[in-house]
Amino acid sequence: MKVYVIGVGMTKFEKPGKRNDFDYPDMAKEAVMKALQDANITYDTVKAACVGYVYGDSTCGQRALYEVGLTGCPIYNVNNNCSTGSTALLMAKQIVETGSADCVLALGFEKMEKGSLMSKFLDRTNPMDKHIELMSNIAGINESPITAQLFGNAGLEHMKKYGTKPEHFAKIAYKNHLHSVNNPYSQFQEKYSLEQIMNAPTIFGPLTKLQCCPTSDGSAIS
């Protein structure tokens, strides 16, 4: 069975805390209403929803969609770190493919805190403990953000193994920043040269400030 995306919607992504009234139910409602309008359907057409987020309690998906309506459709909460959005989209696709529903929402939102990402549960095993232990044994750990060290050390290993240059990594950021220039929903819309990206303050290894993802508040749906 072929599966089609018939409507999309999103909010503007903003720096965490920039708008105190911009909570995740508001984000979700804005994105969902835009997607329903784009698809020219009503919410009661939706037979299931896959809702992705990382920073929130276990039933934020239900609470977010209460703002649109209560139809009794199943809502599946998805938390898979950086793959959360694509996982929710894949789940929605699979639900349609199996014939369980003919119209499924794949919604994502995040309301984050300022600053670097930190662990939330300090009374249990950190899911990254083995990665961090291995990294510590191989390369050591310093005061830089742990996420930047994980990706930065991976970049250093890639450079050592394949001869990759810092400018190769910088070109990825150059391309991404270039995409943002014409996207009114982007958190930042500035155009940077390759030289500006490479000469920005170093965060860790080959990664500079302009190569690191900022924390953002926002929502998107298909």
PDB file of C-alpha atoms in Angstrom:
ATOM      1  CA  MET A   1       0.000   0.000   0.000  1.00  0.00           C
ATOM      2  CA  LYS A   2       1.330   3.439  -0.924  1.00  0.00           C
ATOM      3  CA  VAL A   3       1.384   6.076   1.798  1.00  0.00           C
ATOM      4  CA  TYR A   4       1.158   9.797   1.058  1.00  0.00           C
ATOM      5  CA  VAL A   5       1.805  12.968   3.045  1.00  0.00           C
ATOM      6  CA  ILE A   6      -1.286  15.086   2.356  1.00  0.00           C
ATOM      7  CA  GLY A   7      -0.657  18.035   4.658  1.00  0.00           C
ATOM      8  CA  VAL A   8       2.085  19.669   6.714  1.00  0.00           C
ATOM      9  CA  GLY A   9       2.350  22.441   9.272  1.00  0.00           C
ATOM     10  CA  MET A  10       4.857  23.927  11.682  1.00  0.00           C
ATOM     11  CA  THR A  11       5.485  26.761  14.081  1.00  0.00           C
ATOM     12  CA  LYS A  12       8.404  29.121  14.076  1.00  0.00           C
ATOM     13  CA  PHE A  13      11.262  27.628  16.087  1.00  0.00           C
ATOM     14  CA  GLU A  14      12.471  29.957  18.801  1.00  0.00           C
ATOM     15  CA  LYS A  15      15.073  30.234  21.536  1.00  0.00           C
ATOM     16  CA  PRO A  16      13.831  28.481  24.708  1.00  0.00           C
ATOM     17  CA  GLY A  17      12.045  30.883  27.012  1.00  0.00           C
ATOM     18  CA  LYS A  18      11.741  33.648  24.426  1.00  0.00           C
ATOM     19  CA  ARG A  19       7.943  33.453  24.692  1.00  0.00           C
ATOM     20  CA  ASN A  20       6.604  32.505  28.116  1.00  0.00           C
ATOM     21  CA  ASP A  21       3.159  31.812  26.662  1.00  0.00           C
ATOM     22  CA  PHE A  22       4.502  29.395  24.029  1.00  0.00           C
ATOM     23  CA  ASP A  23       3.922  26.043  25.766  1.00  0.00           C
ATOM     24  CA  TYR A  24       3.853  22.700  23.972  1.00  0.00           C
ATOM     25  CA  PRO A  25       0.020  22.433  23.735  1.00  0.00           C
ATOM     26  CA  ASP A  26      -0.008  25.819  21.973  1.00  0.00           C
ATOM     27  CA  MET A  27       2.793  24.751  19.640  1.00  0.00           C
ATOM     28  CA  ALA A  28       1.030  21.503  18.791  1.00  0.00           C
ATOM     29  CA  LYS A  29      -2.321  23.175  18.136  1.00  0.00           C
ATOM     30  CA  GLU A  30      -0.754  25.719  15.774  1.00  0.00           C
ATOM     31  CA  ALA A  31       1.107  23.049  13.793  1.00  0.00           C
ATOM     32  CA  VAL A  32      -1.858  20.631  13.677  1.00  0.00           C
ATOM     33  CA  MET A  33      -4.345  23.278  12.536  1.00  0.00           C
ATOM     34  CA  LYS A  34      -1.989  24.341   9.750  1.00  0.00           C
ATOM     35  CA  ALA A  35      -1.563  20.722   8.630  1.00  0.00           C
ATOM     36  CA  LEU A  36      -5.317  20.033   8.666  1.00  0.00           C
ATOM     37  CA  GLN A  37      -5.926  23.169   6.634  1.00  0.00           C
ATOM     38  CA  ASP A  38      -3.164  22.199   4.205  1.00  0.00           C
ATOM     39  CA  ALA A  39      -4.722  18.729   3.801  1.00  0.00           C
ATOM     40  CA  ASN A  40      -8.281  20.153   3.652  1.00  0.00           C
ATOM     41  CA  ILE A  41      -9.531  17.694   6.278  1.00  0.00           C
ATOM     42  CA  THR A  42     -11.018  17.919   9.771  1.00  0.00           C
ATOM     43  CA  TYR A  43      -9.482  16.433  12.899  1.00  0.00           C
ATOM     44  CA  ASP A  44     -12.113  13.681  13.148  1.00  0.00           C
ATOM     45  CA  THR A  45     -10.672  12.259   9.911  1.00  0.00           C
ATOM     46  CA  VAL A  46      -7.519  11.335  11.839  1.00  0.00           C
ATOM     47  CA  LYS A  47      -7.665   7.758  13.151  1.00  0.00           C
ATOM     48  CA  ALA A  48      -4.341   7.634  15.036  1.00  0.00           C
ATOM     49  CA  ALA A  49      -1.491   9.940  16.052  1.00  0.00           C
ATOM     50  CA  CYS A  50       2.217   9.357  16.668  1.00  0.00           C
ATOM     51  CA  VAL A  51       3.589  12.179  18.799  1.00  0.00           C
ATOM     52  CA  GLY A  52       7.303  12.685  19.278  1.00  0.00           C
ATOM     53  CA  TYR A  53       9.128  14.668  21.971  1.00  0.00           C
ATOM     54  CA  VAL A  54      12.055  14.109  24.338  1.00  0.00           C
ATOM     55  CA  TYR A  55      11.666  16.652  27.125  1.00  0.00           C
ATOM     56  CA  GLY A  56       8.279  15.968  28.677  1.00  0.00           C
ATOM     57  CA  ASP A  57       6.184  13.587  30.730  1.00  0.00           C
ATOM     58  CA  SER A  58       4.843  10.325  29.391  1.00  0.00           C
ATOM     59  CA  THR A  59       1.482  11.503  28.052  1.00  0.00           C
ATOM     60  CA  CYS A  60       2.339  14.923  26.637  1.00  0.00           C
ATOM     61  CA  GLY A  61       1.105  13.691  23.261  1.00  0.00           C
ATOM     62  CA  GLN A  62      -2.410  13.253  24.603  1.00  0.00           C
ATOM     63  CA  ARG A  63      -2.334  16.620  26.369  1.00  0.00           C
ATOM     64  CA  ALA A  64      -1.104  18.378  23.232  1.00  0.00           C
ATOM     65  CA  LEU A  65      -3.864  16.973  21.044  1.00  0.00           C
ATOM     66  CA  TYR A  66      -6.587  17.786  23.588  1.00  0.00           C
ATOM     67  CA  GLU A  67      -6.239  21.334  22.242  1.00  0.00           C
ATOM     68  CA  VAL A  68      -7.518  20.137  18.859  1.00  0.00           C
ATOM     69  CA  GLY A  69     -10.270  17.790  20.014  1.00  0.00           C
ATOM     70  CA  LEU A  70     -11.148  14.464  21.632  1.00  0.00           C
ATOM     71  CA  THR A  71     -12.035  11.814  19.075  1.00  0.00           C
ATOM     72  CA  GLY A  72     -10.954   8.647  20.889  1.00  0.00           C
ATOM     73  CA  CYS A  73      -8.228   7.838  18.379  1.00  0.00           C
ATOM     74  CA  PRO A  74      -5.116   6.108  19.790  1.00  0.00           C
ATOM     75  CA  ILE A  75      -2.153   8.377  20.505  1.00  0.00           C
ATOM     76  CA  TYR A  76       1.345   6.884  20.636  1.00  0.00           C
ATOM     77  CA  ASN A  77       4.074   8.829  22.446  1.00  0.00           C
ATOM     78  CA  VAL A  78       7.535   8.516  20.868  1.00  0.00           C
ATOM     79  CA  ASN A  79      10.875   9.330  22.517  1.00  0.00           C
ATOM     80  CA  ASN A  80      13.951   8.347  20.513  1.00  0.00           C
ATOM     81  CA  ASN A  81      16.367  11.246  21.014  1.00  0.00           C
ATOM     82  CA  CYS A  82      17.507  12.844  17.731  1.00  0.00           C
ATOM     83  CA  SER A  83      15.540  10.235  15.756  1.00  0.00           C
ATOM     84  CA  THR A  84      12.236  11.001  17.501  1.00  0.00           C
ATOM     85  CA  GLY A  85      10.637  12.854  14.585  1.00  0.00           C
ATOM     86  CA  SER A  86      11.641  10.330  11.939  1.00  0.00           C
ATOM     87  CA  THR A  87      10.556   7.468  14.217  1.00  0.00           C
ATOM     88  CA  ALA A  88       7.099   9.029  14.686  1.00  0.00           C
ATOM     89  CA  LEU A  89       6.810   9.490  10.928  1.00  0.00           C
ATOM     90  CA  LEU A  90       7.858   5.880  10.291  1.00  0.00           C
ATOM     91  CA  MET A  91       5.327   4.605  12.840  1.00  0.00           C
ATOM     92  CA  ALA A  92       2.548   6.624  11.192  1.00  0.00           C
ATOM     93  CA  LYS A  93       3.528   5.198   7.809  1.00  0.00           C
ATOM     94  CA  GLN A  94       3.498   1.646   9.163  1.00  0.00           C
ATOM     95  CA  ILE A  95       0.054   2.107  10.733  1.00  0.00           C
ATOM     96  CA  VAL A  96      -1.336   3.154   7.354  1.00  0.00           C
ATOM     97  CA  GLU A  97       0.511   0.367   5.520  1.00  0.00           C
ATOM     98  CA  THR A  98      -0.956  -2.313   7.767  1.00  0.00           C
ATOM     99  CA  GLY A  99      -4.472  -1.030   7.182  1.00  0.00           C
ATOM    100  CA  SER A 100      -5.031  -0.181  10.849  1.00  0.00           C
ATOM    101  CA  ALA A 101      -5.885   3.425   9.924  1.00  0.00           C
ATOM    102  CA  ASP A 102      -6.153   5.399   6.715  1.00  0.00           C
ATOM    103  CA  CYS A 103      -5.163   8.802   8.123  1.00  0.00           C
ATOM    104  CA  VAL A 104      -2.491   9.225  10.816  1.00  0.00           C
ATOM    105  CA  LEU A 105      -0.827  12.307  12.290  1.00  0.00           C
ATOM    106  CA  ALA A 106       2.927  12.391  12.860  1.00  0.00           C
ATOM    107  CA  LEU A 107       3.421  15.287  15.268  1.00  0.00           C
ATOM    108  CA  GLY A 108       6.586  16.493  16.924  1.00  0.00           C
ATOM    109  CA  PHE A 109       7.246  19.260  19.434  1.00  0.00           C
ATOM    110  CA  GLU A 110       9.852  20.270  21.972  1.00  0.00           C
ATOM    111  CA  LYS A 111       9.968  22.761  24.814  1.00  0.00           C
ATOM    112  CA  MET A 112      13.537  22.919  25.978  1.00  0.00           C
ATOM    113  CA  GLU A 113      15.650  24.625  28.606  1.00  0.00           C
ATOM    114  CA  LYS A 114      18.389  27.148  27.974  1.00  0.00           C
ATOM    115  CA  GLY A 115      21.963  25.948  27.747  1.00  0.00           C
ATOM    116  CA  SER A 116      23.576  22.614  26.959  1.00  0.00           C
ATOM    117  CA  LEU A 117      21.634  19.357  27.151  1.00  0.00           C
ATOM    118  CA  MET A 118      21.843  17.700  30.559  1.00  0.00           C
ATOM    119  CA  SER A 119      20.738  14.382  32.050  1.00  0.00           C
ATOM    120  CA  LYS A 120      17.401  14.576  33.888  1.00  0.00           C
ATOM    121  CA  PHE A 121      17.449  11.384  35.952  1.00  0.00           C
ATOM    122  CA  LEU A 122      20.500  11.151  38.183  1.00  0.00           C
ATOM    123  CA  ASP A 123      19.237   8.263  40.348  1.00  0.00           C
ATOM    124  CA  ARG A 124      19.472   5.606  37.596  1.00  0.00           C
ATOM    125  CA  THR A 125      21.758   4.350  34.836  1.00  0.00           C
ATOM    126  CA  ASN A 126      22.469   6.938  32.170  1.00  0.00           C
ATOM    127  CA  PRO A 127      21.668   5.396  28.757  1.00  0.00           C
ATOM    128  CA  MET A 128      24.907   6.876  27.409  1.00  0.00           C
ATOM    129  CA  ASP A 129      27.083   5.486  30.228  1.00  0.00           C
ATOM    130  CA  LYS A 130      28.927   2.930  28.092  1.00  0.00           C
ATOM    131  CA  HIS A 131      29.511   5.439  25.298  1.00  0.00           C
ATOM    132  CA  ILE A 132      30.897   8.006  27.731  1.00  0.00           C
ATOM    133  CA  GLU A 133      33.021   5.416  29.545  1.00  0.00           C
ATOM    134  CA  LEU A 134      34.558   4.261  26.266  1.00  0.00           C
ATOM    135  CA  MET A 135      35.125   7.834  25.123  1.00  0.00           C
ATOM    136  CA  SER A 136      36.789   8.617  28.438  1.00  0.00           C
ATOM    137  CA  ASN A 137      39.121   5.630  28.064  1.00  0.00           C
ATOM    138  CA  ILE A 138      40.035   6.527  24.489  1.00  0.00           C
ATOM    139  CA  ALA A 139      40.157  10.315  24.488  1.00  0.00           C
ATOM    140  CA  GLY A 140      39.471  11.555  27.998  1.00  0.00           C
ATOM    141  CA  ILE A 141      36.767  14.018  29.042  1.00  0.00           C
ATOM    142  CA  ASN A 142      37.007  17.754  29.624  1.00  0.00           C
ATOM    143  CA  GLU A 143      34.637  20.559  30.637  1.00  0.00           C
ATOM    144  CA  SER A 144      33.048  20.911  27.181  1.00  0.00           C
ATOM    145  CA  PRO A 145      29.404  19.822  26.736  1.00  0.00           C
ATOM    146  CA  ILE A 146      29.259  16.011  26.659  1.00  0.00           C
ATOM    147  CA  THR A 147      27.208  15.915  23.442  1.00  0.00           C
ATOM    148  CA  ALA A 148      29.769  18.103  21.693  1.00  0.00           C
ATOM    149  CA  GLN A 149      32.544  15.794  22.909  1.00  0.00           C
ATOM    150  CA  LEU A 150      30.736  12.702  21.622  1.00  0.00           C
ATOM    151  CA  PHE A 151      30.218  14.163  18.150  1.00  0.00           C
ATOM    152  CA  GLY A 152      33.520  16.028  18.141  1.00  0.00           C
ATOM    153  CA  ASN A 153      35.512  12.907  19.013  1.00  0.00           C
ATOM    154  CA  ALA A 154      33.632  10.991  16.325  1.00  0.00           C
ATOM    155  CA  GLY A 155      34.738  13.701  13.897  1.00  0.00           C
ATOM    156  CA  LEU A 156      38.338  13.445  15.063  1.00  0.00           C
ATOM    157  CA  GLU A 157      38.255   9.676  14.614  1.00  0.00           C
ATOM    158  CA  HIS A 158      36.805  10.084  11.122  1.00  0.00           C
ATOM    159  CA  MET A 159      39.570  12.552  10.256  1.00  0.00           C
ATOM    160  CA  LYS A 160      42.235  10.165  11.480  1.00  0.00           C
ATOM    161  CA  LYS A 161      40.767   7.150   9.695  1.00  0.00           C
ATOM    162  CA  TYR A 162      39.722   8.714   6.382  1.00  0.00           C
ATOM    163  CA  GLY A 163      41.699  11.939   6.101  1.00  0.00           C
ATOM    164  CA  THR A 164      38.623  14.134   6.454  1.00  0.00           C
ATOM    165  CA  LYS A 165      39.380  17.848   6.833  1.00  0.00           C
ATOM    166  CA  PRO A 166      37.696  20.370   9.151  1.00  0.00           C
ATOM    167  CA  GLU A 167      36.290  22.166   6.111  1.00  0.00           C
ATOM    168  CA  HIS A 168      34.367  19.034   5.142  1.00  0.00           C
ATOM    169  CA  PHE A 169      32.428  19.209   8.400  1.00  0.00           C
ATOM    170  CA  ALA A 170      32.075  22.986   8.093  1.00  0.00           C
ATOM    171  CA  LYS A 171      30.453  22.605   4.669  1.00  0.00           C
ATOM    172  CA  ILE A 172      27.603  20.659   6.288  1.00  0.00           C
ATOM    173  CA  ALA A 173      26.874  23.616   8.568  1.00  0.00           C
ATOM    174  CA  TYR A 174      27.267  26.004   5.622  1.00  0.00           C
ATOM    175  CA  LYS A 175      24.623  24.078   3.687  1.00  0.00           C
ATOM    176  CA  ASN A 176      22.243  23.940   6.653  1.00  0.00           C
ATOM    177  CA  HIS A 177      22.572  27.645   7.460  1.00  0.00           C
ATOM    178  CA  LEU A 178      21.986  28.423   3.775  1.00  0.00           C
ATOM    179  CA  HIS A 179      18.698  26.496   3.888  1.00  0.00           C
ATOM    180  CA  SER A 180      17.540  28.595   6.838  1.00  0.00           C
ATOM    181  CA  VAL A 181      17.903  31.919   5.051  1.00  0.00           C
ATOM    182  CA  ASN A 182      14.644  31.514   3.113  1.00  0.00           C
ATOM    183  CA  ASN A 183      12.748  29.615   5.829  1.00  0.00           C
ATOM    184  CA  PRO A 184      10.644  32.018   7.938  1.00  0.00           C
ATOM    185  CA  TYR A 185      10.150  29.273  10.556  1.00  0.00           C
ATOM    186  CA  SER A 186      13.889  28.853  11.257  1.00  0.00           C
ATOM    187  CA  GLN A 187      15.220  29.964  14.618  1.00  0.00           C
ATOM    188  CA  PHE A 188      18.143  31.677  12.871  1.00  0.00           C
ATOM    189  CA  GLN A 189      18.058  33.016   9.326  1.00  0.00           C
ATOM    190  CA  GLU A 190      21.533  34.440   8.940  1.00  0.00           C
ATOM    191  CA  LYS A 191      23.768  33.494   6.029  1.00  0.00           C
ATOM    192  CA  TYR A 192      27.327  32.558   6.997  1.00  0.00           C
ATOM    193  CA  SER A 193      30.356  32.047   4.810  1.00  0.00           C
ATOM    194  CA  LEU A 194      32.437  28.891   5.128  1.00  0.00           C
ATOM    195  CA  GLU A 195      35.210  31.011   6.631  1.00  0.00           C
ATOM    196  CA  GLN A 196      32.874  32.472   9.277  1.00  0.00           C
ATOM    197  CA  ILE A 197      31.766  28.986  10.281  1.00  0.00           C
ATOM    198  CA  MET A 198      35.305  27.659  10.514  1.00  0.00           C
ATOM    199  CA  ASN A 199      36.553  30.734  12.414  1.00  0.00           C
ATOM    200  CA  ALA A 200      33.732  30.766  14.957  1.00  0.00           C
ATOM    201  CA  PRO A 201      34.671  29.897  18.570  1.00  0.00           C
ATOM    202  CA  THR A 202      35.711  26.258  18.924  1.00  0.00           C
ATOM    203  CA  ILE A 203      33.396  24.098  21.014  1.00  0.00           C
ATOM    204  CA  PHE A 204      35.233  20.782  20.756  1.00  0.00           C
ATOM    205  CA  GLY A 205      37.510  19.100  18.212  1.00  0.00           C
ATOM    206  CA  PRO A 206      36.655  20.261  14.685  1.00  0.00           C
ATOM    207  CA  LEU A 207      33.287  21.654  15.796  1.00  0.00           C
ATOM    208  CA  THR A 208      32.785  25.399  16.116  1.00  0.00           C
ATOM    209  CA  LYS A 209      29.830  27.260  17.589  1.00  0.00           C
ATOM    210  CA  LEU A 210      28.209  27.630  14.163  1.00  0.00           C
ATOM    211  CA  GLN A 211      28.349  23.862  13.659  1.00  0.00           C
ATOM    212  CA  CYS A 212      26.404  23.039  16.811  1.00  0.00           C
ATOM    213  CA  CYS A 213      22.621  22.763  17.047  1.00  0.00           C
ATOM    214  CA  PRO A 214      20.920  25.299  19.320  1.00  0.00           C
ATOM    215  CA  THR A 215      18.173  24.324  21.726  1.00  0.00           C
ATOM    216  CA  SER A 216      14.768  25.304  20.330  1.00  0.00           C
ATOM    217  CA  ASP A 217      11.082  25.491  21.149  1.00  0.00           C
ATOM    218  CA  GLY A 218       8.727  24.557  18.337  1.00  0.00           C
ATOM    219  CA  SER A 219       6.485  22.013  16.645  1.00  0.00           C
ATOM    220  CA  ALA A 220       6.019  20.411  13.218  1.00  0.00           C
ATOM    221  CA  ILE A 221       3.587  17.875  11.792  1.00  0.00           C
ATOM    222  CA  SER A 222       2.734  15.869   8.697  1.00  0.00           C
TER     223      SER A 222
END
